[in-house]
Amino acid sequence: MEGDWLHQPPEPVRRSARMRRVPGWLAGLGLMSPSLILVGVFIYGFIGWNVRVSFTSWQGLRPVYDFVWLDNYTALWNDARWRTDARNILVFTTVFVVGALALGFLMALLLEKGARGEAFYRGVFLFPMAISFIATAIVWRWLLDNGSGADTAGLNKLFADLGLGFLRSDWHKSDSSWAIAAVALPAGWALSGYVMALFLAGMRAIPNTFRESARIDGASEWQVLWYVMRPALRPVTFSAVLILIHISLKTFDLIYALDQGNLKIDTPSLYMWFTTFDGGFYDRGATIATVLLIGVALIIGPYIRYWLRTERR
């Protein structure tokens, strides 16, 4: 009958015998191979080359590919500047991570309550993250000005105008060994919006029935926060901490633009830059880069292991 062909199932597409013999994974590998080759050469290849240079005595523009074993690592360990930089990065990381977590959690908690104009405030809180660290450093270089008298500017002037002159500080230009902690202020300000977004997403993923059940049982808002929301936000907190630590170890442009010649706020990344491109000590620069890579791997490794174990469950 006419029109019966409309109700007939379509004929299956026949593949040639050669196509049937090609495994599906091989076709996928063929599509991914350009990216894999580029990543292998320009990331892992250069990492391997950097590690190789760290075992040489390359100084100056002429490459030297001898083998000095662990001499560069031993010399770096005995370098007083390196020990100061290592201490600085620990202080910076601690203040930066704790400050960004605290501020980001507070902002997320305020937005989670359903404040008016949430979209506007969310954009305002996330805006600092859209600004480059170079621009952030230029703004905060003025805010952290340590001038006095008529030359007072930035936060110190604000404190003076509010009658809080006792809060005046020299910030990152202080002679204190804790001057690097002041650099964590602009870094925490820039990343707190990102942390806010992580926490807000985690809070919105918690079913309201959990919190309502706790309130019905007589729990206060503080108890709901501590015994219901805090355990549920543990994976988000763990991820945020790892991301912030990873960023802190690589922070370079912020400190460089803020005050590049101040050894009080010197960090391993700055030391690597100056010793390599200003001093020409490529062997030591590669050694510092390798140590930083190992530090990042020690931080990211547990996270990957935790993620894989969670996925298997």
PDB file of C-alpha atoms in Angstrom:
ATOM      1  CA  MET A   1       0.000   0.000   0.000  1.00  0.00           C
ATOM      2  CA  GLU A   2       1.077   3.542  -0.549  1.00  0.00           C
ATOM      3  CA  GLY A   3       2.666   5.112   2.503  1.00  0.00           C
ATOM      4  CA  ASP A   4       3.710   1.792   4.089  1.00  0.00           C
ATOM      5  CA  TRP A   5       7.321   2.809   3.616  1.00  0.00           C
ATOM      6  CA  LEU A   6       6.783   5.510   6.231  1.00  0.00           C
ATOM      7  CA  HIS A   7       6.258   2.852   8.907  1.00  0.00           C
ATOM      8  CA  GLN A   8       9.224   0.671   7.940  1.00  0.00           C
ATOM      9  CA  PRO A   9      12.368   0.909  10.133  1.00  0.00           C
ATOM     10  CA  PRO A  10      15.426   2.386   8.445  1.00  0.00           C
ATOM     11  CA  GLU A  11      17.986  -0.047   7.151  1.00  0.00           C
ATOM     12  CA  PRO A  12      21.110  -0.282   9.344  1.00  0.00           C
ATOM     13  CA  VAL A  13      24.176   1.497   8.084  1.00  0.00           C
ATOM     14  CA  ARG A  14      26.601  -1.060   6.771  1.00  0.00           C
ATOM     15  CA  ARG A  15      30.255  -0.516   7.509  1.00  0.00           C
ATOM     16  CA  SER A  16      33.012  -1.905   5.437  1.00  0.00           C
ATOM     17  CA  ALA A  17      35.042  -4.795   6.765  1.00  0.00           C
ATOM     18  CA  ARG A  18      38.055  -2.494   7.193  1.00  0.00           C
ATOM     19  CA  MET A  19      36.087  -0.075   9.387  1.00  0.00           C
ATOM     20  CA  ARG A  20      34.744  -2.933  11.514  1.00  0.00           C
ATOM     21  CA  ARG A  21      38.295  -4.060  12.217  1.00  0.00           C
ATOM     22  CA  VAL A  22      39.296  -0.628  13.652  1.00  0.00           C
ATOM     23  CA  PRO A  23      38.742  -0.520  17.449  1.00  0.00           C
ATOM     24  CA  GLY A  24      36.720   2.397  18.771  1.00  0.00           C
ATOM     25  CA  TRP A  25      39.473   3.456  21.163  1.00  0.00           C
ATOM     26  CA  LEU A  26      41.890   3.794  18.263  1.00  0.00           C
ATOM     27  CA  ALA A  27      39.671   6.364  16.554  1.00  0.00           C
ATOM     28  CA  GLY A  28      39.457   8.329  19.806  1.00  0.00           C
ATOM     29  CA  LEU A  29      43.213   8.163  20.207  1.00  0.00           C
ATOM     30  CA  GLY A  30      43.632   9.501  16.704  1.00  0.00           C
ATOM     31  CA  LEU A  31      41.473  12.517  17.517  1.00  0.00           C
ATOM     32  CA  MET A  32      43.341  13.190  20.771  1.00  0.00           C
ATOM     33  CA  SER A  33      46.835  12.549  19.461  1.00  0.00           C
ATOM     34  CA  PRO A  34      47.569  16.170  18.363  1.00  0.00           C
ATOM     35  CA  SER A  35      46.737  17.488  21.836  1.00  0.00           C
ATOM     36  CA  LEU A  36      48.633  14.657  23.516  1.00  0.00           C
ATOM     37  CA  ILE A  37      51.702  15.367  21.395  1.00  0.00           C
ATOM     38  CA  LEU A  38      51.606  19.094  22.165  1.00  0.00           C
ATOM     39  CA  VAL A  39      51.149  18.475  25.898  1.00  0.00           C
ATOM     40  CA  GLY A  40      53.889  15.856  25.893  1.00  0.00           C
ATOM     41  CA  VAL A  41      56.387  18.150  24.155  1.00  0.00           C
ATOM     42  CA  PHE A  42      55.617  21.594  25.548  1.00  0.00           C
ATOM     43  CA  ILE A  43      54.723  20.612  29.124  1.00  0.00           C
ATOM     44  CA  TYR A  44      56.242  17.309  30.136  1.00  0.00           C
ATOM     45  CA  GLY A  45      59.111  17.612  27.694  1.00  0.00           C
ATOM     46  CA  PHE A  46      60.110  21.013  29.077  1.00  0.00           C
ATOM     47  CA  ILE A  47      59.658  19.762  32.638  1.00  0.00           C
ATOM     48  CA  GLY A  48      62.088  16.955  31.891  1.00  0.00           C
ATOM     49  CA  TRP A  49      64.521  19.397  30.274  1.00  0.00           C
ATOM     50  CA  ASN A  50      64.291  21.700  33.312  1.00  0.00           C
ATOM     51  CA  VAL A  51      65.037  18.786  35.667  1.00  0.00           C
ATOM     52  CA  ARG A  52      68.012  17.861  33.484  1.00  0.00           C
ATOM     53  CA  VAL A  53      69.377  21.437  33.665  1.00  0.00           C
ATOM     54  CA  SER A  54      69.078  21.341  37.476  1.00  0.00           C
ATOM     55  CA  PHE A  55      71.753  18.625  37.501  1.00  0.00           C
ATOM     56  CA  THR A  56      74.217  20.701  35.455  1.00  0.00           C
ATOM     57  CA  SER A  57      76.539  23.650  36.114  1.00  0.00           C
ATOM     58  CA  TRP A  58      74.994  25.848  33.398  1.00  0.00           C
ATOM     59  CA  GLN A  59      75.852  29.500  34.072  1.00  0.00           C
ATOM     60  CA  GLY A  60      75.725  32.156  31.377  1.00  0.00           C
ATOM     61  CA  LEU A  61      74.251  32.085  27.902  1.00  0.00           C
ATOM     62  CA  ARG A  62      76.319  29.133  26.710  1.00  0.00           C
ATOM     63  CA  PRO A  63      74.576  25.825  27.545  1.00  0.00           C
ATOM     64  CA  VAL A  64      76.486  23.340  29.678  1.00  0.00           C
ATOM     65  CA  TYR A  65      75.129  19.803  29.924  1.00  0.00           C
ATOM     66  CA  ASP A  66      77.502  18.182  32.375  1.00  0.00           C
ATOM     67  CA  PHE A  67      76.284  16.236  35.422  1.00  0.00           C
ATOM     68  CA  VAL A  68      76.954  17.491  38.953  1.00  0.00           C
ATOM     69  CA  TRP A  69      74.573  15.155  40.768  1.00  0.00           C
ATOM     70  CA  LEU A  70      72.871  16.866  43.739  1.00  0.00           C
ATOM     71  CA  ASP A  71      75.368  19.709  44.136  1.00  0.00           C
ATOM     72  CA  ASN A  72      72.828  22.365  43.091  1.00  0.00           C
ATOM     73  CA  TYR A  73      70.229  21.069  45.531  1.00  0.00           C
ATOM     74  CA  THR A  74      72.772  20.945  48.357  1.00  0.00           C
ATOM     75  CA  ALA A  75      73.933  24.496  47.594  1.00  0.00           C
ATOM     76  CA  LEU A  76      70.324  25.696  47.482  1.00  0.00           C
ATOM     77  CA  TRP A  77      69.576  24.100  50.841  1.00  0.00           C
ATOM     78  CA  ASN A  78      72.583  25.881  52.371  1.00  0.00           C
ATOM     79  CA  ASP A  79      71.634  29.241  50.799  1.00  0.00           C
ATOM     80  CA  ALA A  80      70.460  31.730  53.438  1.00  0.00           C
ATOM     81  CA  ARG A  81      68.281  33.568  50.912  1.00  0.00           C
ATOM     82  CA  TRP A  82      66.518  30.341  49.959  1.00  0.00           C
ATOM     83  CA  ARG A  83      65.762  29.553  53.586  1.00  0.00           C
ATOM     84  CA  THR A  84      64.335  33.059  54.018  1.00  0.00           C
ATOM     85  CA  ASP A  85      62.260  32.671  50.867  1.00  0.00           C
ATOM     86  CA  ALA A  86      60.972  29.287  52.019  1.00  0.00           C
ATOM     87  CA  ARG A  87      59.891  30.813  55.322  1.00  0.00           C
ATOM     88  CA  ASN A  88      58.276  33.734  53.498  1.00  0.00           C
ATOM     89  CA  ILE A  89      56.232  31.473  51.250  1.00  0.00           C
ATOM     90  CA  LEU A  90      55.009  29.510  54.279  1.00  0.00           C
ATOM     91  CA  VAL A  91      53.883  32.707  56.019  1.00  0.00           C
ATOM     92  CA  PHE A  92      52.334  34.075  52.838  1.00  0.00           C
ATOM     93  CA  THR A  93      50.509  30.808  52.115  1.00  0.00           C
ATOM     94  CA  THR A  94      49.138  30.523  55.651  1.00  0.00           C
ATOM     95  CA  VAL A  95      47.792  34.091  55.810  1.00  0.00           C
ATOM     96  CA  PHE A  96      46.548  33.981  52.227  1.00  0.00           C
ATOM     97  CA  VAL A  97      44.701  30.652  52.537  1.00  0.00           C
ATOM     98  CA  VAL A  98      43.156  31.384  55.938  1.00  0.00           C
ATOM     99  CA  GLY A  99      42.126  34.919  54.929  1.00  0.00           C
ATOM    100  CA  ALA A 100      40.636  33.926  51.566  1.00  0.00           C
ATOM    101  CA  LEU A 101      38.765  31.001  53.129  1.00  0.00           C
ATOM    102  CA  ALA A 102      37.353  33.094  55.971  1.00  0.00           C
ATOM    103  CA  LEU A 103      36.293  36.006  53.751  1.00  0.00           C
ATOM    104  CA  GLY A 104      34.928  33.752  51.016  1.00  0.00           C
ATOM    105  CA  PHE A 105      32.922  31.668  53.497  1.00  0.00           C
ATOM    106  CA  LEU A 106      31.483  34.782  55.134  1.00  0.00           C
ATOM    107  CA  MET A 107      30.376  36.224  51.787  1.00  0.00           C
ATOM    108  CA  ALA A 108      28.861  32.886  50.742  1.00  0.00           C
ATOM    109  CA  LEU A 109      26.995  32.634  54.039  1.00  0.00           C
ATOM    110  CA  LEU A 110      25.510  36.104  53.562  1.00  0.00           C
ATOM    111  CA  LEU A 111      24.390  35.335  50.017  1.00  0.00           C
ATOM    112  CA  GLU A 112      23.060  31.905  50.962  1.00  0.00           C
ATOM    113  CA  LYS A 113      20.523  33.578  53.253  1.00  0.00           C
ATOM    114  CA  GLY A 114      18.851  35.004  50.165  1.00  0.00           C
ATOM    115  CA  ALA A 115      19.865  38.658  50.337  1.00  0.00           C
ATOM    116  CA  ARG A 116      18.213  41.176  48.046  1.00  0.00           C
ATOM    117  CA  GLY A 117      20.185  41.874  44.908  1.00  0.00           C
ATOM    118  CA  GLU A 118      22.097  38.613  45.215  1.00  0.00           C
ATOM    119  CA  ALA A 119      23.124  38.638  41.553  1.00  0.00           C
ATOM    120  CA  PHE A 120      24.584  42.140  41.944  1.00  0.00           C
ATOM    121  CA  TYR A 121      26.541  41.269  45.089  1.00  0.00           C
ATOM    122  CA  ARG A 122      27.742  38.022  43.577  1.00  0.00           C
ATOM    123  CA  GLY A 123      29.148  39.950  40.648  1.00  0.00           C
ATOM    124  CA  VAL A 124      30.785  42.485  42.964  1.00  0.00           C
ATOM    125  CA  PHE A 125      32.399  39.743  45.036  1.00  0.00           C
ATOM    126  CA  LEU A 126      33.676  37.946  41.926  1.00  0.00           C
ATOM    127  CA  PHE A 127      34.947  41.112  40.222  1.00  0.00           C
ATOM    128  CA  PRO A 128      38.406  41.156  41.905  1.00  0.00           C
ATOM    129  CA  MET A 129      39.124  37.751  40.427  1.00  0.00           C
ATOM    130  CA  ALA A 130      38.651  39.177  36.928  1.00  0.00           C
ATOM    131  CA  ILE A 131      41.425  41.722  37.533  1.00  0.00           C
ATOM    132  CA  SER A 132      44.959  40.654  36.747  1.00  0.00           C
ATOM    133  CA  PHE A 133      47.448  40.381  39.588  1.00  0.00           C
ATOM    134  CA  ILE A 134      49.469  43.173  37.961  1.00  0.00           C
ATOM    135  CA  ALA A 135      46.549  45.619  38.161  1.00  0.00           C
ATOM    136  CA  THR A 136      45.727  44.399  41.663  1.00  0.00           C
ATOM    137  CA  ALA A 137      49.302  45.055  42.771  1.00  0.00           C
ATOM    138  CA  ILE A 138      49.259  48.586  41.341  1.00  0.00           C
ATOM    139  CA  VAL A 139      46.090  49.445  43.262  1.00  0.00           C
ATOM    140  CA  TRP A 140      47.251  47.845  46.493  1.00  0.00           C
ATOM    141  CA  ARG A 141      50.693  49.450  46.208  1.00  0.00           C
ATOM    142  CA  TRP A 142      48.894  52.724  46.828  1.00  0.00           C
ATOM    143  CA  LEU A 143      46.599  51.278  49.511  1.00  0.00           C
ATOM    144  CA  LEU A 144      49.604  49.876  51.395  1.00  0.00           C
ATOM    145  CA  ASP A 145      51.591  53.100  51.185  1.00  0.00           C
ATOM    146  CA  ASN A 146      53.686  53.637  54.319  1.00  0.00           C
ATOM    147  CA  GLY A 147      54.071  57.418  54.055  1.00  0.00           C
ATOM    148  CA  SER A 148      53.635  59.621  57.110  1.00  0.00           C
ATOM    149  CA  GLY A 149      52.394  63.141  57.781  1.00  0.00           C
ATOM    150  CA  ALA A 150      51.245  64.950  54.659  1.00  0.00           C
ATOM    151  CA  ASP A 151      52.424  62.042  52.535  1.00  0.00           C
ATOM    152  CA  THR A 152      50.062  59.593  54.201  1.00  0.00           C
ATOM    153  CA  ALA A 153      47.879  57.757  51.698  1.00  0.00           C
ATOM    154  CA  GLY A 154      45.891  54.599  51.294  1.00  0.00           C
ATOM    155  CA  LEU A 155      44.783  52.609  54.307  1.00  0.00           C
ATOM    156  CA  ASN A 156      46.981  54.577  56.689  1.00  0.00           C
ATOM    157  CA  LYS A 157      45.220  57.811  55.718  1.00  0.00           C
ATOM    158  CA  LEU A 158      41.850  56.134  56.159  1.00  0.00           C
ATOM    159  CA  PHE A 159      42.851  55.006  59.651  1.00  0.00           C
ATOM    160  CA  ALA A 160      44.037  58.522  60.502  1.00  0.00           C
ATOM    161  CA  ASP A 161      40.804  60.119  59.262  1.00  0.00           C
ATOM    162  CA  LEU A 162      38.748  57.669  61.333  1.00  0.00           C
ATOM    163  CA  GLY A 163      40.776  58.343  64.468  1.00  0.00           C
ATOM    164  CA  LEU A 164      42.403  54.920  64.283  1.00  0.00           C
ATOM    165  CA  GLY A 165      45.954  56.128  63.821  1.00  0.00           C
ATOM    166  CA  PHE A 166      47.241  53.407  66.126  1.00  0.00           C
ATOM    167  CA  LEU A 167      46.515  50.945  63.306  1.00  0.00           C
ATOM    168  CA  ARG A 168      49.081  52.606  61.040  1.00  0.00           C
ATOM    169  CA  SER A 169      51.554  50.151  59.579  1.00  0.00           C
ATOM    170  CA  ASP A 170      54.483  50.051  57.192  1.00  0.00           C
ATOM    171  CA  TRP A 171      52.882  46.949  55.668  1.00  0.00           C
ATOM    172  CA  HIS A 172      55.178  45.096  53.258  1.00  0.00           C
ATOM    173  CA  LYS A 173      57.918  47.726  53.670  1.00  0.00           C
ATOM    174  CA  SER A 174      58.245  46.990  57.350  1.00  0.00           C
ATOM    175  CA  ASP A 175      61.549  45.774  58.757  1.00  0.00           C
ATOM    176  CA  SER A 176      59.712  42.923  60.429  1.00  0.00           C
ATOM    177  CA  SER A 177      60.292  39.378  59.253  1.00  0.00           C
ATOM    178  CA  TRP A 178      56.496  39.115  58.935  1.00  0.00           C
ATOM    179  CA  ALA A 179      56.283  41.809  56.230  1.00  0.00           C
ATOM    180  CA  ILE A 180      55.326  39.164  53.664  1.00  0.00           C
ATOM    181  CA  ALA A 181      52.011  38.723  55.521  1.00  0.00           C
ATOM    182  CA  ALA A 182      50.890  42.142  54.193  1.00  0.00           C
ATOM    183  CA  VAL A 183      51.231  40.845  50.625  1.00  0.00           C
ATOM    184  CA  ALA A 184      48.588  38.222  51.435  1.00  0.00           C
ATOM    185  CA  LEU A 185      46.004  41.033  51.784  1.00  0.00           C
ATOM    186  CA  PRO A 186      45.718  41.832  48.041  1.00  0.00           C
ATOM    187  CA  ALA A 187      46.065  38.147  47.155  1.00  0.00           C
ATOM    188  CA  GLY A 188      43.265  37.155  49.533  1.00  0.00           C
ATOM    189  CA  TRP A 189      41.110  40.030  48.289  1.00  0.00           C
ATOM    190  CA  ALA A 190      41.539  38.858  44.694  1.00  0.00           C
ATOM    191  CA  LEU A 191      40.708  35.190  45.346  1.00  0.00           C
ATOM    192  CA  SER A 192      38.052  35.492  48.044  1.00  0.00           C
ATOM    193  CA  GLY A 193      35.311  35.830  45.410  1.00  0.00           C
ATOM    194  CA  TYR A 194      36.341  32.544  43.849  1.00  0.00           C
ATOM    195  CA  VAL A 195      36.220  30.852  47.245  1.00  0.00           C
ATOM    196  CA  MET A 196      32.810  32.434  47.807  1.00  0.00           C
ATOM    197  CA  ALA A 197      31.524  30.841  44.606  1.00  0.00           C
ATOM    198  CA  LEU A 198      32.790  27.415  45.706  1.00  0.00           C
ATOM    199  CA  PHE A 199      31.208  27.655  49.138  1.00  0.00           C
ATOM    200  CA  LEU A 200      27.947  29.071  47.788  1.00  0.00           C
ATOM    201  CA  ALA A 201      27.621  26.182  45.338  1.00  0.00           C
ATOM    202  CA  GLY A 202      28.332  23.733  48.156  1.00  0.00           C
ATOM    203  CA  MET A 203      25.747  25.353  50.436  1.00  0.00           C
ATOM    204  CA  ARG A 204      23.091  25.338  47.726  1.00  0.00           C
ATOM    205  CA  ALA A 205      23.728  21.613  47.190  1.00  0.00           C
ATOM    206  CA  ILE A 206      22.802  20.786  50.813  1.00  0.00           C
ATOM    207  CA  PRO A 207      19.120  19.708  50.936  1.00  0.00           C
ATOM    208  CA  ASN A 208      16.950  22.068  52.962  1.00  0.00           C
ATOM    209  CA  THR A 209      15.367  19.071  54.660  1.00  0.00           C
ATOM    210  CA  PHE A 210      18.598  18.464  56.573  1.00  0.00           C
ATOM    211  CA  ARG A 211      18.616  21.975  58.010  1.00  0.00           C
ATOM    212  CA  GLU A 212      14.896  22.056  58.662  1.00  0.00           C
ATOM    213  CA  SER A 213      15.061  18.740  60.493  1.00  0.00           C
ATOM    214  CA  ALA A 214      17.833  20.074  62.703  1.00  0.00           C
ATOM    215  CA  ARG A 215      15.847  23.237  63.471  1.00  0.00           C
ATOM    216  CA  ILE A 216      12.761  21.184  64.340  1.00  0.00           C
ATOM    217  CA  ASP A 217      14.893  19.183  66.774  1.00  0.00           C
ATOM    218  CA  GLY A 218      15.795  22.444  68.515  1.00  0.00           C
ATOM    219  CA  ALA A 219      19.177  23.206  66.959  1.00  0.00           C
ATOM    220  CA  SER A 220      20.224  26.837  66.822  1.00  0.00           C
ATOM    221  CA  GLU A 221      21.542  28.464  63.643  1.00  0.00           C
ATOM    222  CA  TRP A 222      25.093  28.080  64.928  1.00  0.00           C
ATOM    223  CA  GLN A 223      24.517  24.377  65.589  1.00  0.00           C
ATOM    224  CA  VAL A 224      23.014  23.932  62.131  1.00  0.00           C
ATOM    225  CA  LEU A 225      26.078  25.604  60.665  1.00  0.00           C
ATOM    226  CA  TRP A 226      28.535  23.521  62.677  1.00  0.00           C
ATOM    227  CA  TYR A 227      26.882  20.091  62.725  1.00  0.00           C
ATOM    228  CA  VAL A 228      24.983  20.071  59.420  1.00  0.00           C
ATOM    229  CA  MET A 229      26.642  22.426  56.940  1.00  0.00           C
ATOM    230  CA  ARG A 230      30.253  22.102  58.036  1.00  0.00           C
ATOM    231  CA  PRO A 231      30.528  18.314  57.393  1.00  0.00           C
ATOM    232  CA  ALA A 232      28.744  18.676  54.058  1.00  0.00           C
ATOM    233  CA  LEU A 233      31.147  21.433  52.993  1.00  0.00           C
ATOM    234  CA  ARG A 234      34.253  19.428  53.841  1.00  0.00           C
ATOM    235  CA  PRO A 235      34.977  18.364  50.211  1.00  0.00           C
ATOM    236  CA  VAL A 236      34.529  21.955  49.016  1.00  0.00           C
ATOM    237  CA  THR A 237      36.828  23.247  51.749  1.00  0.00           C
ATOM    238  CA  PHE A 238      39.433  20.627  50.903  1.00  0.00           C
ATOM    239  CA  SER A 239      39.358  21.571  47.220  1.00  0.00           C
ATOM    240  CA  ALA A 240      39.530  25.292  48.001  1.00  0.00           C
ATOM    241  CA  VAL A 241      42.527  24.830  50.299  1.00  0.00           C
ATOM    242  CA  LEU A 242      44.437  22.858  47.672  1.00  0.00           C
ATOM    243  CA  ILE A 243      43.665  25.371  44.934  1.00  0.00           C
ATOM    244  CA  LEU A 244      44.726  28.310  47.101  1.00  0.00           C
ATOM    245  CA  ILE A 245      47.963  26.619  48.191  1.00  0.00           C
ATOM    246  CA  HIS A 246      48.735  25.819  44.583  1.00  0.00           C
ATOM    247  CA  ILE A 247      48.161  29.454  43.585  1.00  0.00           C
ATOM    248  CA  SER A 248      50.237  30.792  46.476  1.00  0.00           C
ATOM    249  CA  LEU A 249      53.272  28.716  45.527  1.00  0.00           C
ATOM    250  CA  LYS A 250      53.151  30.111  41.979  1.00  0.00           C
ATOM    251  CA  THR A 251      52.442  33.737  42.888  1.00  0.00           C
ATOM    252  CA  PHE A 252      54.946  35.907  41.064  1.00  0.00           C
ATOM    253  CA  ASP A 253      53.419  38.866  39.213  1.00  0.00           C
ATOM    254  CA  LEU A 254      51.610  40.248  42.268  1.00  0.00           C
ATOM    255  CA  ILE A 255      54.772  40.442  44.381  1.00  0.00           C
ATOM    256  CA  TYR A 256      56.925  41.562  41.441  1.00  0.00           C
ATOM    257  CA  ALA A 257      54.632  44.496  40.655  1.00  0.00           C
ATOM    258  CA  LEU A 258      54.096  45.367  44.312  1.00  0.00           C
ATOM    259  CA  ASP A 259      57.750  45.777  45.310  1.00  0.00           C
ATOM    260  CA  GLN A 260      60.204  43.692  43.310  1.00  0.00           C
ATOM    261  CA  GLY A 261      63.362  44.885  45.028  1.00  0.00           C
ATOM    262  CA  ASN A 262      62.237  44.222  48.598  1.00  0.00           C
ATOM    263  CA  LEU A 263      63.987  41.143  49.951  1.00  0.00           C
ATOM    264  CA  LYS A 264      61.635  41.146  52.949  1.00  0.00           C
ATOM    265  CA  ILE A 265      58.889  39.867  50.661  1.00  0.00           C
ATOM    266  CA  ASP A 266      61.100  37.725  48.457  1.00  0.00           C
ATOM    267  CA  THR A 267      59.699  34.303  47.538  1.00  0.00           C
ATOM    268  CA  PRO A 268      61.085  31.257  45.677  1.00  0.00           C
ATOM    269  CA  SER A 269      59.381  32.277  42.436  1.00  0.00           C
ATOM    270  CA  LEU A 270      61.010  35.733  42.551  1.00  0.00           C
ATOM    271  CA  TYR A 271      64.350  34.206  43.491  1.00  0.00           C
ATOM    272  CA  MET A 272      64.078  31.850  40.516  1.00  0.00           C
ATOM    273  CA  TRP A 273      63.355  34.745  38.154  1.00  0.00           C
ATOM    274  CA  PHE A 274      66.174  37.001  39.317  1.00  0.00           C
ATOM    275  CA  THR A 275      68.807  34.289  39.628  1.00  0.00           C
ATOM    276  CA  THR A 276      67.986  32.934  36.160  1.00  0.00           C
ATOM    277  CA  PHE A 277      67.355  35.954  33.958  1.00  0.00           C
ATOM    278  CA  ASP A 278      69.291  38.641  35.825  1.00  0.00           C
ATOM    279  CA  GLY A 279      72.142  36.564  37.177  1.00  0.00           C
ATOM    280  CA  GLY A 280      72.401  33.969  34.414  1.00  0.00           C
ATOM    281  CA  PHE A 281      72.539  31.059  36.885  1.00  0.00           C
ATOM    282  CA  TYR A 282      70.367  28.706  34.895  1.00  0.00           C
ATOM    283  CA  ASP A 283      71.376  25.709  36.965  1.00  0.00           C
ATOM    284  CA  ARG A 284      70.123  27.272  40.193  1.00  0.00           C
ATOM    285  CA  GLY A 285      66.974  28.635  38.535  1.00  0.00           C
ATOM    286  CA  ALA A 286      66.137  25.173  37.230  1.00  0.00           C
ATOM    287  CA  THR A 287      66.791  23.740  40.681  1.00  0.00           C
ATOM    288  CA  ILE A 288      64.365  26.186  42.307  1.00  0.00           C
ATOM    289  CA  ALA A 289      61.758  25.440  39.636  1.00  0.00           C
ATOM    290  CA  THR A 290      62.133  21.699  40.237  1.00  0.00           C
ATOM    291  CA  VAL A 291      61.726  22.113  43.997  1.00  0.00           C
ATOM    292  CA  LEU A 292      58.573  24.186  43.426  1.00  0.00           C
ATOM    293  CA  LEU A 293      57.261  21.508  41.064  1.00  0.00           C
ATOM    294  CA  ILE A 294      57.828  18.851  43.708  1.00  0.00           C
ATOM    295  CA  GLY A 295      56.034  21.016  46.261  1.00  0.00           C
ATOM    296  CA  VAL A 296      53.009  21.431  43.994  1.00  0.00           C
ATOM    297  CA  ALA A 297      53.002  17.678  43.250  1.00  0.00           C
ATOM    298  CA  LEU A 298      53.017  16.869  46.967  1.00  0.00           C
ATOM    299  CA  ILE A 299      49.934  19.066  47.358  1.00  0.00           C
ATOM    300  CA  ILE A 300      48.006  17.946  44.272  1.00  0.00           C
ATOM    301  CA  GLY A 301      48.905  14.258  44.678  1.00  0.00           C
ATOM    302  CA  PRO A 302      46.800  13.654  47.817  1.00  0.00           C
ATOM    303  CA  TYR A 303      43.886  15.491  46.220  1.00  0.00           C
ATOM    304  CA  ILE A 304      43.972  13.247  43.139  1.00  0.00           C
ATOM    305  CA  ARG A 305      44.218  10.172  45.343  1.00  0.00           C
ATOM    306  CA  TYR A 306      41.291  11.358  47.461  1.00  0.00           C
ATOM    307  CA  TRP A 307      39.229  12.080  44.340  1.00  0.00           C
ATOM    308  CA  LEU A 308      39.938   8.642  42.844  1.00  0.00           C
ATOM    309  CA  ARG A 309      39.008   6.898  46.088  1.00  0.00           C
ATOM    310  CA  THR A 310      35.795   8.903  46.269  1.00  0.00           C
ATOM    311  CA  GLU A 311      34.873   8.026  42.686  1.00  0.00           C
ATOM    312  CA  ARG A 312      35.405   4.317  43.334  1.00  0.00           C
ATOM    313  CA  ARG A 313      32.929   4.424  46.192  1.00  0.00           C
TER     314      ARG A 313
END
